[in-house]
Short mmCIF file of C-alpha atoms and ligand atoms in Angstrom, two decimals:
data_model
loop_
_atom_site.label_atom_id
_atom_site.label_comp_id
_atom_site.label_asym_id
_atom_site.label_seq_id
_atom_site.Cartn_x
_atom_site.Cartn_y
_atom_site.Cartn_z
CA MET L 127 0.80 -26.14 -10.45
CA SER L 128 -1.13 -23.77 -12.74
CA ASP L 129 0.80 -21.14 -14.87
CA GLU L 130 -0.55 -18.46 -12.48
CA SER L 131 0.52 -19.89 -9.34
CA ARG L 132 4.11 -20.62 -10.57
CA PRO L 133 6.61 -17.97 -9.48
CA LEU L 134 8.50 -16.48 -12.30
CA ALA L 135 12.24 -16.81 -13.00
CA ALA L 136 13.93 -13.49 -12.22
CA GLY L 137 14.68 -12.98 -15.94
CA ALA L 138 11.24 -13.56 -17.01
CA ARG L 139 10.14 -10.58 -14.77
CA SER L 140 12.07 -8.05 -16.43
CA GLU L 141 9.23 -7.11 -18.89
CA ALA L 142 6.32 -8.73 -16.81
CA PRO L 143 3.37 -6.39 -16.63
CA VAL L 144 2.47 -4.90 -13.26
CA ALA L 145 -0.78 -4.61 -11.67
CA ALA L 146 -1.53 -2.74 -8.56
CA VAL L 147 -4.18 -3.45 -5.79
CA ILE L 148 -5.16 -0.47 -3.78
CA PRO L 149 -7.15 -1.32 -0.61
CA ALA L 150 -9.38 1.55 0.16
CA ALA L 151 -12.21 -0.01 2.11
CA GLY L 152 -11.31 1.32 5.53
CA ARG L 153 -13.48 3.64 7.67
CA GLY L 154 -10.61 5.81 8.79
CA VAL L 155 -11.48 5.57 12.57
CA ARG L 156 -8.35 7.18 13.77
CA LEU L 157 -9.02 10.19 11.32
CA GLY L 158 -12.40 10.79 13.06
CA PRO L 159 -15.80 11.07 11.97
CA GLY L 160 -16.63 11.50 8.38
CA ALA L 161 -16.79 9.83 5.05
CA PRO L 162 -14.60 6.68 4.53
CA LYS L 163 -10.93 7.92 4.63
CA ALA L 164 -10.01 7.20 0.92
CA LEU L 165 -12.98 9.41 -0.07
CA ARG L 166 -11.95 12.30 1.99
CA THR L 167 -10.28 15.17 -0.08
CA LEU L 168 -6.70 16.61 -0.10
CA GLY L 169 -6.45 19.81 -2.08
CA GLY L 170 -10.17 19.29 -3.19
CA THR L 171 -9.54 15.81 -4.76
CA PRO L 172 -10.37 12.40 -3.10
CA MET L 173 -7.38 10.71 -1.39
CA LEU L 174 -8.05 7.64 -3.45
CA ILE L 175 -7.72 9.56 -6.64
CA HIS L 176 -4.38 10.92 -5.47
CA ALA L 177 -3.27 7.21 -4.72
CA VAL L 178 -4.58 5.73 -8.17
CA ARG L 179 -2.73 8.64 -9.99
CA ALA L 180 0.47 8.15 -8.04
CA LEU L 181 0.73 4.37 -9.08
CA ALA L 182 -0.59 5.06 -12.64
CA ALA L 183 2.18 7.60 -12.95
CA SER L 184 4.50 4.53 -13.27
CA ARG L 185 4.56 3.53 -16.94
CA ALA L 186 4.88 -0.07 -15.89
CA VAL L 187 1.58 -0.30 -14.09
CA ARG L 188 -1.09 -1.46 -16.69
CA LEU L 189 -3.97 -2.10 -14.28
CA VAL L 190 -5.22 -0.96 -10.93
CA VAL L 191 -7.77 -2.57 -8.93
CA VAL L 192 -9.41 -0.36 -6.32
CA VAL L 193 -10.89 -2.12 -3.33
CA ALA L 194 -13.87 -0.09 -2.37
CA PRO L 195 -15.97 0.20 0.66
CA PRO L 196 -18.42 -2.49 0.21
CA GLU L 197 -21.39 0.06 0.37
CA GLY L 198 -19.51 2.70 -1.85
CA THR L 199 -18.58 0.78 -4.98
CA THR L 200 -20.90 2.81 -7.08
CA GLU L 201 -19.58 6.09 -5.66
CA VAL L 202 -16.01 5.20 -6.33
CA LYS L 203 -16.64 4.09 -10.00
CA SER L 204 -18.26 7.32 -10.47
CA LEU L 205 -15.34 9.39 -8.95
CA LEU L 206 -12.73 7.40 -11.08
CA ASP L 207 -14.98 8.32 -14.25
CA ALA L 208 -15.00 11.86 -13.22
CA HIS L 209 -11.15 12.42 -12.88
CA ALA L 210 -8.54 12.55 -15.34
CA LEU L 211 -6.29 9.36 -15.12
CA PRO L 212 -3.77 7.93 -17.62
CA GLU L 213 -5.43 6.16 -20.46
CA ARG L 214 -2.85 3.47 -20.60
CA THR L 215 -4.01 2.19 -17.24
CA ASP L 216 -7.10 0.03 -16.87
CA ILE L 217 -9.08 0.28 -13.52
CA LEU L 218 -11.27 -2.43 -11.83
CA VAL L 219 -13.39 -1.53 -8.82
CA VAL L 220 -14.37 -4.41 -6.34
CA PRO L 221 -15.86 -4.42 -3.04
CA GLY L 222 -13.71 -4.96 0.16
CA GLY L 223 -13.85 -6.70 3.48
CA SER L 224 -13.82 -5.99 7.25
CA SER L 225 -9.98 -5.97 7.44
CA ARG L 226 -7.21 -4.68 5.28
CA GLN L 227 -5.80 -8.30 4.73
CA GLU L 228 -9.26 -9.44 3.56
CA SER L 229 -9.68 -6.41 1.20
CA VAL L 230 -6.19 -7.25 -0.42
CA ARG L 231 -7.33 -11.00 -0.85
CA LEU L 232 -10.46 -9.79 -2.54
CA GLY L 233 -8.36 -7.43 -4.89
CA LEU L 234 -6.15 -10.23 -5.68
CA GLN L 235 -8.85 -12.52 -6.52
CA ALA L 236 -10.08 -9.96 -9.02
CA LEU L 237 -6.77 -9.88 -11.15
CA PRO L 238 -7.05 -11.13 -14.50
CA PRO L 239 -4.27 -13.38 -15.79
CA GLY L 240 -1.15 -11.93 -17.29
CA HIS L 241 -0.06 -9.56 -14.52
CA ASP L 242 2.94 -11.39 -12.99
CA ILE L 243 4.13 -8.48 -10.53
CA VAL L 244 1.64 -7.12 -8.13
CA LEU L 245 1.88 -3.97 -6.25
CA VAL L 246 -0.18 -3.51 -3.05
CA HIS L 247 -0.68 0.23 -1.99
CA ASP L 248 -2.71 1.78 0.49
CA ALA L 249 -5.15 4.64 -0.46
CA ALA L 250 -4.24 6.21 2.74
CA ARG L 251 -0.69 6.90 1.24
CA PRO L 252 -1.92 9.20 -1.47
CA LEU L 253 1.37 11.21 -2.05
CA VAL L 254 3.98 8.37 -2.75
CA PRO L 255 6.36 9.53 -5.43
CA VAL L 256 6.63 7.68 -8.64
CA ASP L 257 10.36 7.11 -8.14
CA THR L 258 9.52 4.96 -5.00
CA VAL L 259 7.00 2.98 -6.99
CA ASP L 260 9.51 2.35 -9.89
CA ALA L 261 12.29 1.30 -7.32
CA VAL L 262 9.90 -1.28 -5.91
CA ILE L 263 9.08 -2.52 -9.38
CA GLU L 264 12.75 -2.78 -10.33
CA ALA L 265 13.65 -4.78 -7.33
CA VAL L 266 10.94 -7.22 -7.98
CA ARG L 267 11.98 -7.40 -11.55
CA ALA L 268 15.48 -8.15 -10.62
CA GLY L 269 14.30 -11.30 -8.76
CA ALA L 270 13.13 -10.43 -5.32
CA PRO L 271 9.83 -12.22 -4.44
CA ALA L 272 8.69 -9.51 -2.16
CA VAL L 273 10.04 -5.80 -1.74
CA VAL L 274 9.10 -3.12 0.93
CA PRO L 275 9.94 0.71 0.83
CA ALA L 276 11.48 1.28 4.17
CA LEU L 277 12.68 4.30 6.18
CA PRO L 278 15.02 4.37 9.21
CA LEU L 279 13.36 5.42 12.44
CA ALA L 280 13.72 8.92 13.97
CA ASP L 281 12.55 8.11 17.46
CA THR L 282 14.03 5.55 20.04
CA VAL L 283 11.55 2.75 20.34
CA LYS L 284 10.85 0.81 23.59
CA GLN L 285 9.01 -2.40 24.05
CA VAL L 286 6.59 -2.48 26.75
CA GLU L 287 4.50 -4.85 28.77
CA PRO L 288 0.64 -4.35 29.31
CA ALA L 289 -0.16 -1.97 32.19
CA ALA L 290 -1.30 -3.68 35.40
CA ALA L 291 -4.46 -1.79 35.24
CA PRO L 292 -6.02 0.76 32.90
CA GLY L 293 -4.50 4.06 33.78
CA GLU L 294 -1.40 2.71 35.54
CA PRO L 295 1.98 3.14 33.74
CA GLU L 296 3.38 0.44 31.10
CA PRO L 297 6.66 -1.04 32.42
CA VAL L 298 9.59 -0.72 29.64
CA VAL L 299 11.12 -4.07 29.02
CA ALA L 300 13.66 -3.44 26.40
CA THR L 301 15.06 -0.82 23.97
CA PRO L 302 15.52 -2.54 20.58
CA ASP L 303 18.52 -1.46 18.56
CA ARG L 304 17.21 1.15 16.42
CA SER L 305 19.68 0.80 13.61
CA LEU L 306 18.32 -2.61 12.77
CA LEU L 307 14.62 -1.20 12.73
CA ARG L 308 12.79 0.10 9.70
CA ALA L 309 9.34 1.86 9.32
CA VAL L 310 7.80 0.19 6.27
CA GLN L 311 5.59 1.84 3.64
CA THR L 312 3.88 0.91 0.46
CA PRO L 313 3.62 0.04 -2.39
CA GLN L 314 4.95 -3.18 -1.45
CA GLY L 315 5.86 -5.28 -4.59
CA PHE L 316 5.60 -9.01 -5.18
CA ASP L 317 5.80 -11.91 -7.62
CA ARG L 318 2.32 -12.56 -8.05
CA ALA L 319 2.23 -16.21 -7.42
CA THR L 320 4.21 -15.74 -4.20
CA LEU L 321 1.53 -13.16 -2.87
CA VAL L 322 -1.28 -15.30 -3.88
CA ARG L 323 0.27 -18.24 -2.12
CA ALA L 324 0.82 -16.13 1.01
CA HIS L 325 -2.91 -14.92 1.09
CA GLU L 326 -4.13 -18.49 0.72
CA THR L 327 -1.83 -20.00 3.41
CA VAL L 328 -1.43 -17.48 6.28
CA THR L 329 -4.51 -17.12 8.46
CA THR L 330 -3.13 -15.04 11.43
CA ASP L 331 -3.96 -11.36 11.44
CA VAL L 332 -1.08 -9.24 9.90
CA THR L 333 -0.69 -5.41 9.20
CA ASP L 334 1.14 -5.80 5.92
CA ASP L 335 1.30 -8.22 3.04
CA ALA L 336 5.07 -8.66 3.25
CA SER L 337 4.80 -10.27 6.67
CA MET L 338 2.69 -12.91 5.07
CA VAL L 339 5.48 -13.76 2.51
CA GLU L 340 7.94 -13.76 5.58
CA GLN L 341 5.75 -16.34 7.14
CA LEU L 342 6.11 -18.64 4.09
CA GLY L 343 10.00 -18.28 4.64
CA GLU L 344 10.38 -16.38 1.51
CA ARG L 345 13.09 -13.53 0.95
CA VAL L 346 11.72 -10.01 1.76
CA VAL L 347 13.93 -7.10 0.88
CA THR L 348 13.78 -3.35 1.17
CA VAL L 349 14.39 -0.33 -1.11
CA PRO L 350 14.65 3.31 0.24
CA GLY L 351 11.17 4.58 1.29
CA HIS L 352 10.21 8.29 1.03
CA GLU L 353 9.03 10.81 3.68
CA GLU L 354 6.10 11.81 1.40
CA ALA L 355 4.89 8.34 1.19
CA PHE L 356 3.60 8.63 4.90
CA LYS L 357 0.18 7.13 5.69
CA VAL L 358 -2.58 9.52 6.40
CA THR L 359 -3.92 7.95 9.79
CA ARG L 360 -4.46 10.90 12.21
CA PRO L 361 -5.81 14.51 11.77
CA LEU L 362 -2.29 15.87 11.93
CA ASP L 363 -1.52 13.84 8.83
CA LEU L 364 -4.17 15.55 6.85
CA VAL L 365 -2.60 18.99 7.60
CA LEU L 366 1.00 17.41 6.72
CA ALA L 367 -0.48 16.07 3.35
CA GLU L 368 -2.07 19.46 2.38
CA ALA L 369 1.20 21.16 3.05
CA VAL L 370 2.99 18.70 0.73
CA LEU L 371 0.52 19.10 -1.88
CA ALA L 372 0.46 22.88 -1.76
CA ARG L 373 4.25 22.88 -2.07
CA ARG L 374 4.16 20.43 -5.10
CA ARG L 375 1.54 22.65 -6.66
CA LEU L 376 3.89 25.75 -6.30
CA THR L 377 7.03 23.95 -7.36
CA ASP L 378 5.96 21.26 -9.88
CA GLY L 379 2.76 23.06 -11.06
CA PHE L 380 0.35 20.25 -10.30
N1 CTP Y 1235 -11.21 -3.18 5.86
C1 CTP Y 1235 -10.29 -2.52 5.46
C2 CTP Y 1235 -9.42 -1.76 6.17
C3 CTP Y 1235 -8.58 -0.95 5.63
N2 CTP Y 1235 -8.50 -0.89 4.40
C4 CTP Y 1235 -7.48 -0.03 3.79
O1 CTP Y 1235 -6.02 -0.37 4.19
C5 CTP Y 1235 -5.27 0.94 4.03
C6 CTP Y 1235 -4.32 1.09 5.37
O2 CTP Y 1235 -5.45 1.02 6.44
P1 CTP Y 1235 -5.57 2.19 7.51
O3 CTP Y 1235 -4.73 3.28 7.14
O4 CTP Y 1235 -5.37 1.43 8.78
O5 CTP Y 1235 -6.86 2.51 7.10
P2 CTP Y 1235 -8.20 2.47 7.92
O6 CTP Y 1235 -8.52 0.94 8.30
O7 CTP Y 1235 -9.34 3.11 7.22
O8 CTP Y 1235 -7.93 3.29 9.22
P3 CTP Y 1235 -8.35 3.18 10.89
O9 CTP Y 1235 -7.78 1.98 11.44
O10 CTP Y 1235 -8.02 4.34 11.58
O11 CTP Y 1235 -9.97 3.05 10.84
C7 CTP Y 1235 -6.34 1.84 3.70
O12 CTP Y 1235 -5.93 2.49 2.50
C8 CTP Y 1235 -7.68 1.33 4.09
O13 CTP Y 1235 -8.55 1.95 3.19
C9 CTP Y 1235 -9.18 -1.65 3.51
O14 CTP Y 1235 -9.21 -1.60 2.24
N3 CTP Y 1235 -10.18 -2.43 4.06
C1 LIG Y 1236 0.58 -1.66 5.25
C2 LIG Y 1236 1.27 -0.63 6.10
O1 LIG Y 1236 0.87 0.76 5.65
C3 LIG Y 1236 2.69 -0.61 6.18
O2 LIG Y 1236 3.13 0.32 6.93
C4 LIG Y 1236 0.56 -0.73 7.45
O3 LIG Y 1236 1.06 -1.84 8.10
C5 LIG Y 1236 -0.88 -0.46 7.56
O4 LIG Y 1236 -1.38 -0.60 8.85
P1 LIG Y 1236 -2.66 -0.20 9.44
O5 LIG Y 1236 -2.70 -0.24 10.88
O6 LIG Y 1236 -3.62 -1.01 8.63
O7 LIG Y 1236 -2.71 1.37 8.83
#
């Protein structure tokens, strides 16, 4: 086992440098026609820049790997050069793939040695507060191989069966106990070796990185998520994001 693929002992993680991978290569189909989602603006600034700033706001984060739309790496590099970002954070840009999972894997492959904790954060969650980022890092440093920010559900959730035919109603088959369910966000934080092993091992399609670590049988734990770390997915989310940003500019002055 090489040094890079050996999980760190919890104590050794207390000062481990942190890198972040930001998958930003999605089209944003659910948001509607336009530029790739990460390049659309919020308060006049591309969503991706907000996301990079949100991660770089944590003093622990020393490197950010941006996974750009494959045809847009030059544009993304120019955008990053044109916006103020903390000097202590190095930034790399690599082309992404055809799924989020593949984009994250390409980002991981670009990580240089020496960053033993890795965060994976959606560019589509531009407004995550730094306290949430730091809480994830702290939990990994305390020994958890995988950490997800999580929120309780506001809605009752139903399990359904597929409709008998298009347009027919979907039969409800169960109502899971909501108190045991959580909606999970990003950044998700990992012991690097564990995350790399998950991406090398798991070949089924998944919607987040922590579920790959679950498939390895490793422990995944939650920390409190934040309402403002929501994912910009549909048009109404853009309205909400603009409102949050406007409130921050009024109250925090930025
Ligand atoms: N091939 C892909 C697909 C998604 N992502 C990224 O994964 C994050 C979460 O994905 P999602 O919100 O689903 O974004 P999209 O795939 O762009 O959205 P949609 O499914 O509506 O097209 C986003 O930051 C997105 O850019 C990526 O890097 N590469
Ligand atoms: C990773 C994620 O944001 C956690 O909630 C989510 O699973 C991404 O899902 P998407 O369907 O790719 O937006």
